[in-house]
Short mmCIF file of N, CA and C in Angstrom, two decimals:
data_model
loop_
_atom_site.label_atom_id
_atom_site.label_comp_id
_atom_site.label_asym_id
_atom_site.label_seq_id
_atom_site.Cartn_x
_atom_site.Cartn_y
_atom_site.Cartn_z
N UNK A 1 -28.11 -1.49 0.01
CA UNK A 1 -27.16 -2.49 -0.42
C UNK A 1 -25.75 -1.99 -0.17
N UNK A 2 -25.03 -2.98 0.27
CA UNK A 2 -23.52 -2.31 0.95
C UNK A 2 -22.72 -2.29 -0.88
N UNK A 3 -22.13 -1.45 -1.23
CA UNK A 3 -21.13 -1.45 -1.89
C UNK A 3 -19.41 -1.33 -1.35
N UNK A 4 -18.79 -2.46 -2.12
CA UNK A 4 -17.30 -2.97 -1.47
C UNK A 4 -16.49 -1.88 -1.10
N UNK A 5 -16.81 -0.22 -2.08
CA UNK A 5 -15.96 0.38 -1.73
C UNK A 5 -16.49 1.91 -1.03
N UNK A 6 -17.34 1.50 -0.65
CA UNK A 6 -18.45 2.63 0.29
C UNK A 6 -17.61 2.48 1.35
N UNK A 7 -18.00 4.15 2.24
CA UNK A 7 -18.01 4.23 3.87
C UNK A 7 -19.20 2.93 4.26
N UNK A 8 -19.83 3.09 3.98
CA UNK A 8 -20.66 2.27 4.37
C UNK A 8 -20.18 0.86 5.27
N UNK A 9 -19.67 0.48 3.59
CA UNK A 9 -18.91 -0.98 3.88
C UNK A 9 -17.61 -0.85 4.85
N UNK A 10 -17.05 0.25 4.82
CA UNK A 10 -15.62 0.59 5.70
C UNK A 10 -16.30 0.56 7.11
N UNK A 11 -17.40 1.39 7.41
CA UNK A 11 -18.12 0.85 8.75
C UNK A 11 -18.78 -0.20 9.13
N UNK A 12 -19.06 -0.53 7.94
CA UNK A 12 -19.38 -1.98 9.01
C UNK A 12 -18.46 -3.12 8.71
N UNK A 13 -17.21 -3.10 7.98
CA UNK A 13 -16.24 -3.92 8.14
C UNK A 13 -15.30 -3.27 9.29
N UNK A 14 -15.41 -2.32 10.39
CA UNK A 14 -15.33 -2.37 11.22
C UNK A 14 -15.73 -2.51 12.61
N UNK A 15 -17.17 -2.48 12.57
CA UNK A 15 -17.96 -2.95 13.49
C UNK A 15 -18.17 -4.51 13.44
N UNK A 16 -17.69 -5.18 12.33
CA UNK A 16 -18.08 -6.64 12.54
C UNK A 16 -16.41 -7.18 12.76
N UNK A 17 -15.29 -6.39 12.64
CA UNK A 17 -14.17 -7.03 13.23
C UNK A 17 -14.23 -6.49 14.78
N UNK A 18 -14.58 -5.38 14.91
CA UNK A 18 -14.73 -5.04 16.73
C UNK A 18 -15.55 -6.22 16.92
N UNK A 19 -16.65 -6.62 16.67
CA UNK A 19 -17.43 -7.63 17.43
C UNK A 19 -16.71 -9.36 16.91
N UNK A 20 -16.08 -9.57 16.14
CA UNK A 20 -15.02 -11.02 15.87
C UNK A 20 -14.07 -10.44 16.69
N UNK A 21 -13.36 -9.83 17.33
CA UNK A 21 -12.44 -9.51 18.31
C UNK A 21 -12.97 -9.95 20.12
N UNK A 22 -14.09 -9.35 19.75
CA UNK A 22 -15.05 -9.43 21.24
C UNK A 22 -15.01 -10.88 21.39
N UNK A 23 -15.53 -11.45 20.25
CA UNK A 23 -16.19 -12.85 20.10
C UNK A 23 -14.70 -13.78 20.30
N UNK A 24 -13.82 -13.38 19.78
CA UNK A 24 -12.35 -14.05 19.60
C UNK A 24 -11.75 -14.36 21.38
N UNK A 25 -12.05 -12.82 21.59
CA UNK A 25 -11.78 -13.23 23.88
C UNK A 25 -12.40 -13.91 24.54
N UNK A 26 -14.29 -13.83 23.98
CA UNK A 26 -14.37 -14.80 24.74
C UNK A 26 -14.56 -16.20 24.46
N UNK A 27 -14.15 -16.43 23.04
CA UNK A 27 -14.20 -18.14 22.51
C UNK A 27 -13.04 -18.40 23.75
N UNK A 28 -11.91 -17.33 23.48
CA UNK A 28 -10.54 -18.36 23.78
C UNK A 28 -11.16 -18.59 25.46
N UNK A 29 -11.67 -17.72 25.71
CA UNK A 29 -12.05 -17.83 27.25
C UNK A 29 -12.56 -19.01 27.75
N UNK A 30 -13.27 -19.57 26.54
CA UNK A 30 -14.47 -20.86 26.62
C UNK A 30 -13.45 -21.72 26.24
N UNK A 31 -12.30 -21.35 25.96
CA UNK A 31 -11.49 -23.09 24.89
C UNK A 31 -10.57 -23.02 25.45
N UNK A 32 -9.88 -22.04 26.75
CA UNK A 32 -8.71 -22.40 27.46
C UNK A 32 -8.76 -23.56 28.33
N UNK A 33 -10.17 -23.59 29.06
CA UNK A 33 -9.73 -24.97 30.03
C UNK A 33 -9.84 -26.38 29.18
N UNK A 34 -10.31 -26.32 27.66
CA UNK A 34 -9.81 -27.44 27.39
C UNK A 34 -8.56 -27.83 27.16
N UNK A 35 -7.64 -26.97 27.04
CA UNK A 35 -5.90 -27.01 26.73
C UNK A 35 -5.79 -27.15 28.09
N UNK A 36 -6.18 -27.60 29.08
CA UNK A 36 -5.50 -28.01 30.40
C UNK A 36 -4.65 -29.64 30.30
N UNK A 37 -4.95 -30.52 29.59
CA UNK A 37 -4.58 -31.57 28.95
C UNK A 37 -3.46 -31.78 28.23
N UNK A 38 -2.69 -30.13 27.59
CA UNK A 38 -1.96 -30.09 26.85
C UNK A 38 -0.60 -30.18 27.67
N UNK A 39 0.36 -30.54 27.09
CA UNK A 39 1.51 -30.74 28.06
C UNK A 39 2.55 -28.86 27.42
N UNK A 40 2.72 -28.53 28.48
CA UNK A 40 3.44 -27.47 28.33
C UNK A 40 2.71 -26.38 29.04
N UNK A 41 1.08 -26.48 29.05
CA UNK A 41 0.98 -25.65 28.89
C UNK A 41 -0.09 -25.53 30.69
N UNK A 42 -0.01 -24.64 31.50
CA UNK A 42 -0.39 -24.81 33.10
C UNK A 42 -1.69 -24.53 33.37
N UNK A 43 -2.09 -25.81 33.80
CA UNK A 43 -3.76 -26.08 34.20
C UNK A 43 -4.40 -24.93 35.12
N UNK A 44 -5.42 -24.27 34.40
CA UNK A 44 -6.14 -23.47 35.28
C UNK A 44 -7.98 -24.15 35.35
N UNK A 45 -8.12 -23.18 36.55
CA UNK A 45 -9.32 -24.07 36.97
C UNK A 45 -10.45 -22.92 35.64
N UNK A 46 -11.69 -23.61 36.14
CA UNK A 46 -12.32 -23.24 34.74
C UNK A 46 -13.65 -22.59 34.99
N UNK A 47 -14.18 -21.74 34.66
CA UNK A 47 -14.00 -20.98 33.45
C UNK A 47 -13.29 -20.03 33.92
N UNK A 48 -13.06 -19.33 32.87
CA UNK A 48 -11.62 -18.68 32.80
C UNK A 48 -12.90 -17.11 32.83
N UNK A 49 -12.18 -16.23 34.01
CA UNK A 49 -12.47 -14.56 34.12
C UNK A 49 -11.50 -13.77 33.48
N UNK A 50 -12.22 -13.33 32.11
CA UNK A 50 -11.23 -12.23 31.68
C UNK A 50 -11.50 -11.36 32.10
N UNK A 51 -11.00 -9.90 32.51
CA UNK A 51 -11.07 -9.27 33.34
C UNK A 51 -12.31 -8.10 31.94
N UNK A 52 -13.59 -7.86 32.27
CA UNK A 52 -14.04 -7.01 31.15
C UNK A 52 -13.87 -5.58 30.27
N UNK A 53 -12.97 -5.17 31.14
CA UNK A 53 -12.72 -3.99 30.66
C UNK A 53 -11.85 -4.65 29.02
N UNK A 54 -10.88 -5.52 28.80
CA UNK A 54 -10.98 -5.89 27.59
C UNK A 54 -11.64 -6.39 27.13
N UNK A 55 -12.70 -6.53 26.60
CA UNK A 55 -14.09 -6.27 26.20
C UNK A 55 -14.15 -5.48 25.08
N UNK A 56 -13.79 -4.47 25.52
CA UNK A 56 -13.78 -2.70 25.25
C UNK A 56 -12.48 -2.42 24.20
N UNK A 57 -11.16 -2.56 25.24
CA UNK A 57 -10.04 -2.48 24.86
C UNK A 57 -9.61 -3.04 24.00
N UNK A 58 -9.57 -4.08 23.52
CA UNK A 58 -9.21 -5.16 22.49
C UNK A 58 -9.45 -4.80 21.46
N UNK A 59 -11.16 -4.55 21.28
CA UNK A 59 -11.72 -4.38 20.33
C UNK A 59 -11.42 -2.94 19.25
N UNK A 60 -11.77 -1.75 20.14
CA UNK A 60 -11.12 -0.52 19.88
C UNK A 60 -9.77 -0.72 19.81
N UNK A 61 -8.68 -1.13 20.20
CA UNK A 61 -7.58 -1.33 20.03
C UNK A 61 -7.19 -1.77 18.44
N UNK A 62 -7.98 -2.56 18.25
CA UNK A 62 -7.53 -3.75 16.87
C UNK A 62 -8.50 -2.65 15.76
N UNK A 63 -9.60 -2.10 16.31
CA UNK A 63 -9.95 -1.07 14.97
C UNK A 63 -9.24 -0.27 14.40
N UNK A 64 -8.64 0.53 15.48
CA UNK A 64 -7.79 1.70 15.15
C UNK A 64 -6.55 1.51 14.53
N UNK A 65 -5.95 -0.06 15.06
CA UNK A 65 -4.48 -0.11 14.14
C UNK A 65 -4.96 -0.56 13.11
N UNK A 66 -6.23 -1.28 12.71
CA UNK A 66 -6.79 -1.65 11.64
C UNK A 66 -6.40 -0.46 10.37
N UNK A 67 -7.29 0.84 11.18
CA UNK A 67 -7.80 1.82 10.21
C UNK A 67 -6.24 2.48 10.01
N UNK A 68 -5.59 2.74 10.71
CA UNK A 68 -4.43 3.36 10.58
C UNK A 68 -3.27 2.30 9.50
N UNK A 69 -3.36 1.14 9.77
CA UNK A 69 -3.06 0.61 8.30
C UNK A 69 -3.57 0.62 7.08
N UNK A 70 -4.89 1.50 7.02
CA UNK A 70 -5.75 1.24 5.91
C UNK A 70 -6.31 -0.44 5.39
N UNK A 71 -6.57 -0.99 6.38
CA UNK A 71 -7.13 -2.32 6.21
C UNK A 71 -8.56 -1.92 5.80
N UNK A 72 -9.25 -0.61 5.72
CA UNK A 72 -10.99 -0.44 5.39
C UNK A 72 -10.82 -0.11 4.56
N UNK A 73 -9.56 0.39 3.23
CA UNK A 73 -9.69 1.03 1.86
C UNK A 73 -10.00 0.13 1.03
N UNK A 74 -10.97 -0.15 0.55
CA UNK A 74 -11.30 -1.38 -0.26
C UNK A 74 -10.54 -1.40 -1.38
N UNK A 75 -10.37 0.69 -2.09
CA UNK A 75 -9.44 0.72 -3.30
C UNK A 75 -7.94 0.02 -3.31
N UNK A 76 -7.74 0.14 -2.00
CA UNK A 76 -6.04 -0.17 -1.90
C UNK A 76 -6.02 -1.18 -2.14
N UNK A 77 -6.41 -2.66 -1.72
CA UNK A 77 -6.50 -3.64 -1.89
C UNK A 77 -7.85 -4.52 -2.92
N UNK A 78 -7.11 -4.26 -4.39
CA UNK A 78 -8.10 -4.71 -5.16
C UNK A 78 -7.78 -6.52 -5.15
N UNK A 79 -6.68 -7.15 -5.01
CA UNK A 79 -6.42 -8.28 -5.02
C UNK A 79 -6.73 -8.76 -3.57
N UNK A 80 -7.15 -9.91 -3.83
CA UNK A 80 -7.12 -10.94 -2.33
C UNK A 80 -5.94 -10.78 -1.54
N UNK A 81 -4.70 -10.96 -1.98
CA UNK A 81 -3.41 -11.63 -1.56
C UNK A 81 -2.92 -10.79 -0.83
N UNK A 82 -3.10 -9.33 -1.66
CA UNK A 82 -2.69 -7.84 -0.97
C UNK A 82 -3.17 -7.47 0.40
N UNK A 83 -4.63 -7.67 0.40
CA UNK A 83 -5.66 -7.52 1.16
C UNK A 83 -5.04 -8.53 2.21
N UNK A 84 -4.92 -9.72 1.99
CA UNK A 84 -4.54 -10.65 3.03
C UNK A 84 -3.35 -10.78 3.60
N UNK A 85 -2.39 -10.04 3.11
CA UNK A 85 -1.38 -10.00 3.67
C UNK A 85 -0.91 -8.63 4.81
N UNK A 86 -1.86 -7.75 3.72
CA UNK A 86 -2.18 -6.60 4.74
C UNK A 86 -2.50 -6.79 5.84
N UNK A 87 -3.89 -7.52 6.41
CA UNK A 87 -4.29 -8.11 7.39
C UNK A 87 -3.37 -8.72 8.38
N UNK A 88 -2.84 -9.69 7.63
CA UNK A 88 -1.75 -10.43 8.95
C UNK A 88 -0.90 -10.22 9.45
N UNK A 89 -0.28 -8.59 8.38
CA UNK A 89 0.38 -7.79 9.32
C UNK A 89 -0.66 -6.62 10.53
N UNK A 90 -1.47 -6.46 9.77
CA UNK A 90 -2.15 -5.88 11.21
C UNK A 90 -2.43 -6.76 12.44
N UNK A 91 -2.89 -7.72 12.19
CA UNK A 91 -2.97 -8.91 13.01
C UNK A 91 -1.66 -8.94 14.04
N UNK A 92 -0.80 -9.05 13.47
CA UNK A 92 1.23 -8.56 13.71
C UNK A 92 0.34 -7.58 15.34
N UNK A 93 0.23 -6.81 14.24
CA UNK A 93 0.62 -5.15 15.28
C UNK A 93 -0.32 -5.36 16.58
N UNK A 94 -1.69 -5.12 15.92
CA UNK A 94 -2.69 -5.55 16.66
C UNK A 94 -2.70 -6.52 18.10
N UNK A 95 -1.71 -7.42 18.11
CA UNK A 95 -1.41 -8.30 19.09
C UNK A 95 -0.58 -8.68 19.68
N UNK A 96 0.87 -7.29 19.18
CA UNK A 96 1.65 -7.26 19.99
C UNK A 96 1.35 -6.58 21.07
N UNK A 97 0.24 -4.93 20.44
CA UNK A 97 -0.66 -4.05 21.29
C UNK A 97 -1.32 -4.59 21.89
N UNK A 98 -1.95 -5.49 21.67
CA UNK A 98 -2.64 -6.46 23.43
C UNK A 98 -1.94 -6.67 24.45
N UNK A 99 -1.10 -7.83 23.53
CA UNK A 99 0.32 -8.27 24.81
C UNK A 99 0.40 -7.03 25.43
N UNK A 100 1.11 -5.59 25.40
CA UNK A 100 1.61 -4.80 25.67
C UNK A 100 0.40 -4.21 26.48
N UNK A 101 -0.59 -4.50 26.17
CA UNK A 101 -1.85 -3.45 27.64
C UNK A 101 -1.79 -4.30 28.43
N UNK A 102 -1.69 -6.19 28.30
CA UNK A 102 -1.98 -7.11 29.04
C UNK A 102 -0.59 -6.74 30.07
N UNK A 103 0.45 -7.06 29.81
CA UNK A 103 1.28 -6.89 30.19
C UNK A 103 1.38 -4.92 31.77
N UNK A 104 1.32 -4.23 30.87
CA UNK A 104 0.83 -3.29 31.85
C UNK A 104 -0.40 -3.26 32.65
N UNK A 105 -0.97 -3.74 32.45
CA UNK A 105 -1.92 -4.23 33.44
C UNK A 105 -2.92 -5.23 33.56
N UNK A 106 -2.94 -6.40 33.29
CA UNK A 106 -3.52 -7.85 33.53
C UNK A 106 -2.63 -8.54 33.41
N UNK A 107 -1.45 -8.71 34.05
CA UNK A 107 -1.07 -9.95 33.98
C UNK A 107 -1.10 -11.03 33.82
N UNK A 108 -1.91 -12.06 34.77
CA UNK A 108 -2.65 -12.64 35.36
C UNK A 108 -3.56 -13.49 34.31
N UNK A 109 -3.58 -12.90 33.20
CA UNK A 109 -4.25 -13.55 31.82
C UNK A 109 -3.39 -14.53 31.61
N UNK A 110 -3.65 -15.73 31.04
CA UNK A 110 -2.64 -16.45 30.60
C UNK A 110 -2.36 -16.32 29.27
N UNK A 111 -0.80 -16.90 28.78
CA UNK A 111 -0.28 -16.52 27.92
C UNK A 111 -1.00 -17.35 26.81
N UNK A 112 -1.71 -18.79 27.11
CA UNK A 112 -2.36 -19.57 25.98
C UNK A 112 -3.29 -19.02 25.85
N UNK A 113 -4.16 -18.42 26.52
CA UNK A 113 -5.91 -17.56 26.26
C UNK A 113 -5.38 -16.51 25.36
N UNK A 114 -3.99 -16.07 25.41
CA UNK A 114 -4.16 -14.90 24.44
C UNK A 114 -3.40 -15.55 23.19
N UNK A 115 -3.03 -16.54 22.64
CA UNK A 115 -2.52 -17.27 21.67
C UNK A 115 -3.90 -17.31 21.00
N UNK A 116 -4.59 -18.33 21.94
CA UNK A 116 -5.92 -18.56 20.97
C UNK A 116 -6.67 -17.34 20.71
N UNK A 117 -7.03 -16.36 21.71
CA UNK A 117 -7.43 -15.23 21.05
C UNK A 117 -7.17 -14.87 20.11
N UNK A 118 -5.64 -14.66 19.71
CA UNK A 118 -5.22 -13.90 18.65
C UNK A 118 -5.51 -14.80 17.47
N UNK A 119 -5.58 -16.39 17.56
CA UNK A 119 -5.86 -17.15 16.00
C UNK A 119 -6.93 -17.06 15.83
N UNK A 120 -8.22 -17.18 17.10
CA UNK A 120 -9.73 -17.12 16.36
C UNK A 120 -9.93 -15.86 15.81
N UNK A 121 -9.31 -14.82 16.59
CA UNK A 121 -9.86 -13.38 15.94
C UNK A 121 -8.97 -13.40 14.56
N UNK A 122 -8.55 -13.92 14.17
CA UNK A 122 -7.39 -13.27 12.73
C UNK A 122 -8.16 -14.09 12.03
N UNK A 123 -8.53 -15.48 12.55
CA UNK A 123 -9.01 -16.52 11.29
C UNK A 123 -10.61 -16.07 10.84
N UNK A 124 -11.41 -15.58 12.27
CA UNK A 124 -12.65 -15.07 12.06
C UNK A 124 -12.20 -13.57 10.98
N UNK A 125 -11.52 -12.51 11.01
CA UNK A 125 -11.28 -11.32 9.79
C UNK A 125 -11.29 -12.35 8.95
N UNK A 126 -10.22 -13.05 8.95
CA UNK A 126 -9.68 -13.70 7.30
C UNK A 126 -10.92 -14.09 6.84
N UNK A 127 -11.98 -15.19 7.54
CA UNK A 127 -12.99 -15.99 6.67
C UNK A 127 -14.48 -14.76 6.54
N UNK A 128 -14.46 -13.28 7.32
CA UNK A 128 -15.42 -13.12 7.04
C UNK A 128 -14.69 -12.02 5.41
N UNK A 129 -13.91 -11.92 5.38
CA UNK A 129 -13.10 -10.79 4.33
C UNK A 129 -13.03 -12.14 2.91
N UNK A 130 -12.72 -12.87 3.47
CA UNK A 130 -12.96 -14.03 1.74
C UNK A 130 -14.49 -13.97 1.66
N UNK A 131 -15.09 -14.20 2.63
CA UNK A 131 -16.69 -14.60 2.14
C UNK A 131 -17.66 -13.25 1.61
N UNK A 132 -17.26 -11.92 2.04
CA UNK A 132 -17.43 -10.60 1.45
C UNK A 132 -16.55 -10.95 0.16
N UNK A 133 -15.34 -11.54 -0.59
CA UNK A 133 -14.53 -11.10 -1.46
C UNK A 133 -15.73 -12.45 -2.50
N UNK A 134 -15.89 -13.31 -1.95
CA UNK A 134 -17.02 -14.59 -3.01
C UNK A 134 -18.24 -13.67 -3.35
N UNK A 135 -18.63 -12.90 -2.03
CA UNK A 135 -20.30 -12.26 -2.16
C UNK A 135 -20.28 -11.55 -3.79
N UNK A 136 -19.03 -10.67 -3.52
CA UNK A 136 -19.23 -9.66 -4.04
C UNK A 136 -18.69 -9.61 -5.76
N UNK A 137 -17.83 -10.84 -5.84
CA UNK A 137 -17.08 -11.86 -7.24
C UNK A 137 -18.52 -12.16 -7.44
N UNK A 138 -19.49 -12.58 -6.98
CA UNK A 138 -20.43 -13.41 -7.64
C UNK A 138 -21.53 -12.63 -8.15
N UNK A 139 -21.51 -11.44 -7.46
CA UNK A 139 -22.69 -10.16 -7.67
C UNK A 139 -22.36 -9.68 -9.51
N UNK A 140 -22.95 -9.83 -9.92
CA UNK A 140 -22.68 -9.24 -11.36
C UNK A 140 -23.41 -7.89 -11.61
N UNK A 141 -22.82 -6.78 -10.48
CA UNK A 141 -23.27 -5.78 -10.56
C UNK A 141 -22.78 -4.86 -11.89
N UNK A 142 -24.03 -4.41 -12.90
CA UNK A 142 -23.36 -3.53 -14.20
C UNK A 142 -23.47 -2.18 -13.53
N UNK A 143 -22.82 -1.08 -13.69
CA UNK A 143 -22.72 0.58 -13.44
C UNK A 143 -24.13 0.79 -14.59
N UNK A 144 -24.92 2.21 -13.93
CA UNK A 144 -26.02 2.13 -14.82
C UNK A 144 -25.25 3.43 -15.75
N UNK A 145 -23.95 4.06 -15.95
CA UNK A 145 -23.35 4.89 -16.95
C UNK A 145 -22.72 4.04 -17.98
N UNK A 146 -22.69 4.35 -19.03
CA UNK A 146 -22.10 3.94 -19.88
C UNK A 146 -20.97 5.14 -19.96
N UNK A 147 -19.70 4.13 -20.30
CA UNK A 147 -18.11 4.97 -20.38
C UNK A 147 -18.19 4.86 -21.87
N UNK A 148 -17.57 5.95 -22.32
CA UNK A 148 -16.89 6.20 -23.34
C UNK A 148 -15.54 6.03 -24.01
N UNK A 149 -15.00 5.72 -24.40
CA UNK A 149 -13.66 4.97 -24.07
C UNK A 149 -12.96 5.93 -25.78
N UNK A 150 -11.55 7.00 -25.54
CA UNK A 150 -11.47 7.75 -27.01
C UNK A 150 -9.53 6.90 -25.94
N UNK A 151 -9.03 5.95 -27.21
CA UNK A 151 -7.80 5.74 -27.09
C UNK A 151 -6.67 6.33 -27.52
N UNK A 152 -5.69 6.89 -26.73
CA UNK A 152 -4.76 7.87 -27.67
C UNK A 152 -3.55 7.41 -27.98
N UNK A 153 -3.61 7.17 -29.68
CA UNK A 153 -2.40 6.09 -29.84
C UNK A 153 -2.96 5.18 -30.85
N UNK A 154 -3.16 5.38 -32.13
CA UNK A 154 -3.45 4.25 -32.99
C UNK A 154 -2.25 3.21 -33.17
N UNK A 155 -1.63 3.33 -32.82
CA UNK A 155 -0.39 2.05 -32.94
C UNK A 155 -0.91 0.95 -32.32
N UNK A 156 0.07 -0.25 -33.05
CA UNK A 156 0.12 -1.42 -31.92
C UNK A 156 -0.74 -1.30 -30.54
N UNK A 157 0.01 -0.46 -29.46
CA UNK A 157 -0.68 -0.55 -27.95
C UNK A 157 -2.21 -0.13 -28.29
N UNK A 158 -2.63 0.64 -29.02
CA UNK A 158 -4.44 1.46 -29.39
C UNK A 158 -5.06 0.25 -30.01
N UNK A 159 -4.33 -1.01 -30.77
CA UNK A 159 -5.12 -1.63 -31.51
C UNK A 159 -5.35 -2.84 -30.32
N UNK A 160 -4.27 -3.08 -29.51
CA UNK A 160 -4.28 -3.94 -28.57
C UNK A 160 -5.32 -3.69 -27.63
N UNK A 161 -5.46 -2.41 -27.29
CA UNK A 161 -6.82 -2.10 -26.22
C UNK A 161 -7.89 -2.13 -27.00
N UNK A 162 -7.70 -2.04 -28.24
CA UNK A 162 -9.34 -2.19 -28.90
C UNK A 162 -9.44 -3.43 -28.53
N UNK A 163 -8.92 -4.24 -29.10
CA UNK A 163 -9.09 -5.82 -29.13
C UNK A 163 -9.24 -6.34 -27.31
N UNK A 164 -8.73 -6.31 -26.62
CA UNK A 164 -9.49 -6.27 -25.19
C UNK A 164 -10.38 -5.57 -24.95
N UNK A 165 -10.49 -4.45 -25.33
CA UNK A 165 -12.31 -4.61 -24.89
C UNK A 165 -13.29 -5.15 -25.53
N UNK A 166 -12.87 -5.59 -26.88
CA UNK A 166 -13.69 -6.48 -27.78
C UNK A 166 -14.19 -7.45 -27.26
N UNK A 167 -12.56 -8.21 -26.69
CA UNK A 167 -12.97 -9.53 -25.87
C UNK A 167 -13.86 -9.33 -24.90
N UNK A 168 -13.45 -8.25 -24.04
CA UNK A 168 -14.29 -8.00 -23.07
C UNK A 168 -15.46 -8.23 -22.68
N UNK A 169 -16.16 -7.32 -23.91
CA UNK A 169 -17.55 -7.07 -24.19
C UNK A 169 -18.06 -6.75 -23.06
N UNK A 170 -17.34 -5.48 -22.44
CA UNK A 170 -17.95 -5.05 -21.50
C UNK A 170 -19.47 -3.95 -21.70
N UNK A 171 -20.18 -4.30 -21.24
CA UNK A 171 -21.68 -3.69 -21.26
C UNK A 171 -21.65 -2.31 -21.02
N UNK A 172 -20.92 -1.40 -20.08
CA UNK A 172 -20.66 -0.20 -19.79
C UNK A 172 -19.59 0.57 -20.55
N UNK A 173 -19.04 0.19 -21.00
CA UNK A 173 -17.88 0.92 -22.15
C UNK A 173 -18.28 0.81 -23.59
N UNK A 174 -17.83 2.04 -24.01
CA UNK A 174 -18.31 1.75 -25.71
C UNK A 174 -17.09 2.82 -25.75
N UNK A 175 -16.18 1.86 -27.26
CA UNK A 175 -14.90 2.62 -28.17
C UNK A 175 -15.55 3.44 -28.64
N UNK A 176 -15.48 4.72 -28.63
CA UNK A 176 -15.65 5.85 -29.59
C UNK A 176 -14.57 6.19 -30.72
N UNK A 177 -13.24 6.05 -30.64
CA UNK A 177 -12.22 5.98 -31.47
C UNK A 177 -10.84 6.49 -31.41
N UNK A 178 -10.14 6.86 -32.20
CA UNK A 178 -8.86 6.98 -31.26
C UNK A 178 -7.91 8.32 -32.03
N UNK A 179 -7.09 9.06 -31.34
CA UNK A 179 -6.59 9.91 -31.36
C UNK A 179 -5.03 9.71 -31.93
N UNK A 180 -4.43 10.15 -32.92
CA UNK A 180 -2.59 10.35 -32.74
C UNK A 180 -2.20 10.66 -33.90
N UNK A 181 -1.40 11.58 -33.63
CA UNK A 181 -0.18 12.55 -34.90
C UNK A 181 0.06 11.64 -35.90
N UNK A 182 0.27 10.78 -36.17
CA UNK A 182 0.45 10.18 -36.94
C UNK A 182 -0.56 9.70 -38.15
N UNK A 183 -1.12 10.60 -39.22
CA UNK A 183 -2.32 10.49 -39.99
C UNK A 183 -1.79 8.76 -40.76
N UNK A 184 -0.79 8.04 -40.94
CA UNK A 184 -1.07 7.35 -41.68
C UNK A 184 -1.60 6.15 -41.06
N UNK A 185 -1.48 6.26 -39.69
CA UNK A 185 -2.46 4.98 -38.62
C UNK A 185 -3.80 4.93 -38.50
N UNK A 186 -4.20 6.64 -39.10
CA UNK A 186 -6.04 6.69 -39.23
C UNK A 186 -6.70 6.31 -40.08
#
């Protein structure tokens, strides 16, 4: 079973964006000659040859600025929003670094095949990273340790954390009791 914040999961949330990257070149590959219709944008005949060595390149390309942003730390990004914003700046980087290999050597690509590339591959991360973030919201996985919980601070803030975990009623924590200089709070 993958856990969210395993290597595990860090590898294969990068082997399944290398392969939505793969998949992202050659959708756009398959959906450029329908934008021949579009005004602005210059009719090529069809199907469209991406040259394969990006294949390869793209993919490894977009992992590594991935990992080097820490887009696989699951800890870093405990919120959605964080997580997603993280992303679309890698997305950023990630596809200026295309442009920039395309540019040194494939020209010849057109500039709309790599537009759409870059939205199917960002929208394919985004929807498979929400549908891992539903999987794993819906898993009501309990830890099989029970925590111990000794609060230090009978004041106000010690009585306030009692009372949230009360609410809580979390299954893995149990108050043991609480610690502070002050004997007339005990």
């Amino acid at each position: 079973m993958l856990r969210r914040f395993s290597i595990n999961f860090a590898l294969f949330s990068m082997t399944l964006d290398g392969l939505f990257v793969f998949l992202g070149l050659w959708l756009a590959g398959a959906v450029r000659p329908l934008m021949n219709s579009i005004s602005g944008i210059v009719p090529i005949p069809s199907p469209v040859e991406t040259p394969t060595i990006l294949y390869v390149l793209f993919p490894v390309a977009w992992i590594l600025i991935f990992s080097t942003l820490s887009i696989y730390d699951g800890r870093k990004y405990l919120h959605a929003v964080d997580e997603f914003v993280a992303l679309s700046f890698a997305v950023v980087i990630a596809s200026v670094s295309s442009a920039g290999i395309l540019y040194f050597s494939y020209r010849q690509v057109s500039r709309a095949l790599f537009v759409v590339f870059v939205l199917i591959s960002y929208m394919l991360s985004f929807f498979w990273r929400l549908l891992a973030r539903i999987y794993f919201r819906s898993q009501k996985i309990v830890p099989d340790r029970n925590h111990r919980v000794l609060v230090v601070g009978a004041g106000s803030l010690g009585v306030k954390v009692q009372q949230q975990m009360n609410e809580a009623d979390l299954a893995n924590l149990t108050l043991v009791g609480f610690i502070d200089d002050n004997r007339e709070l005990l």
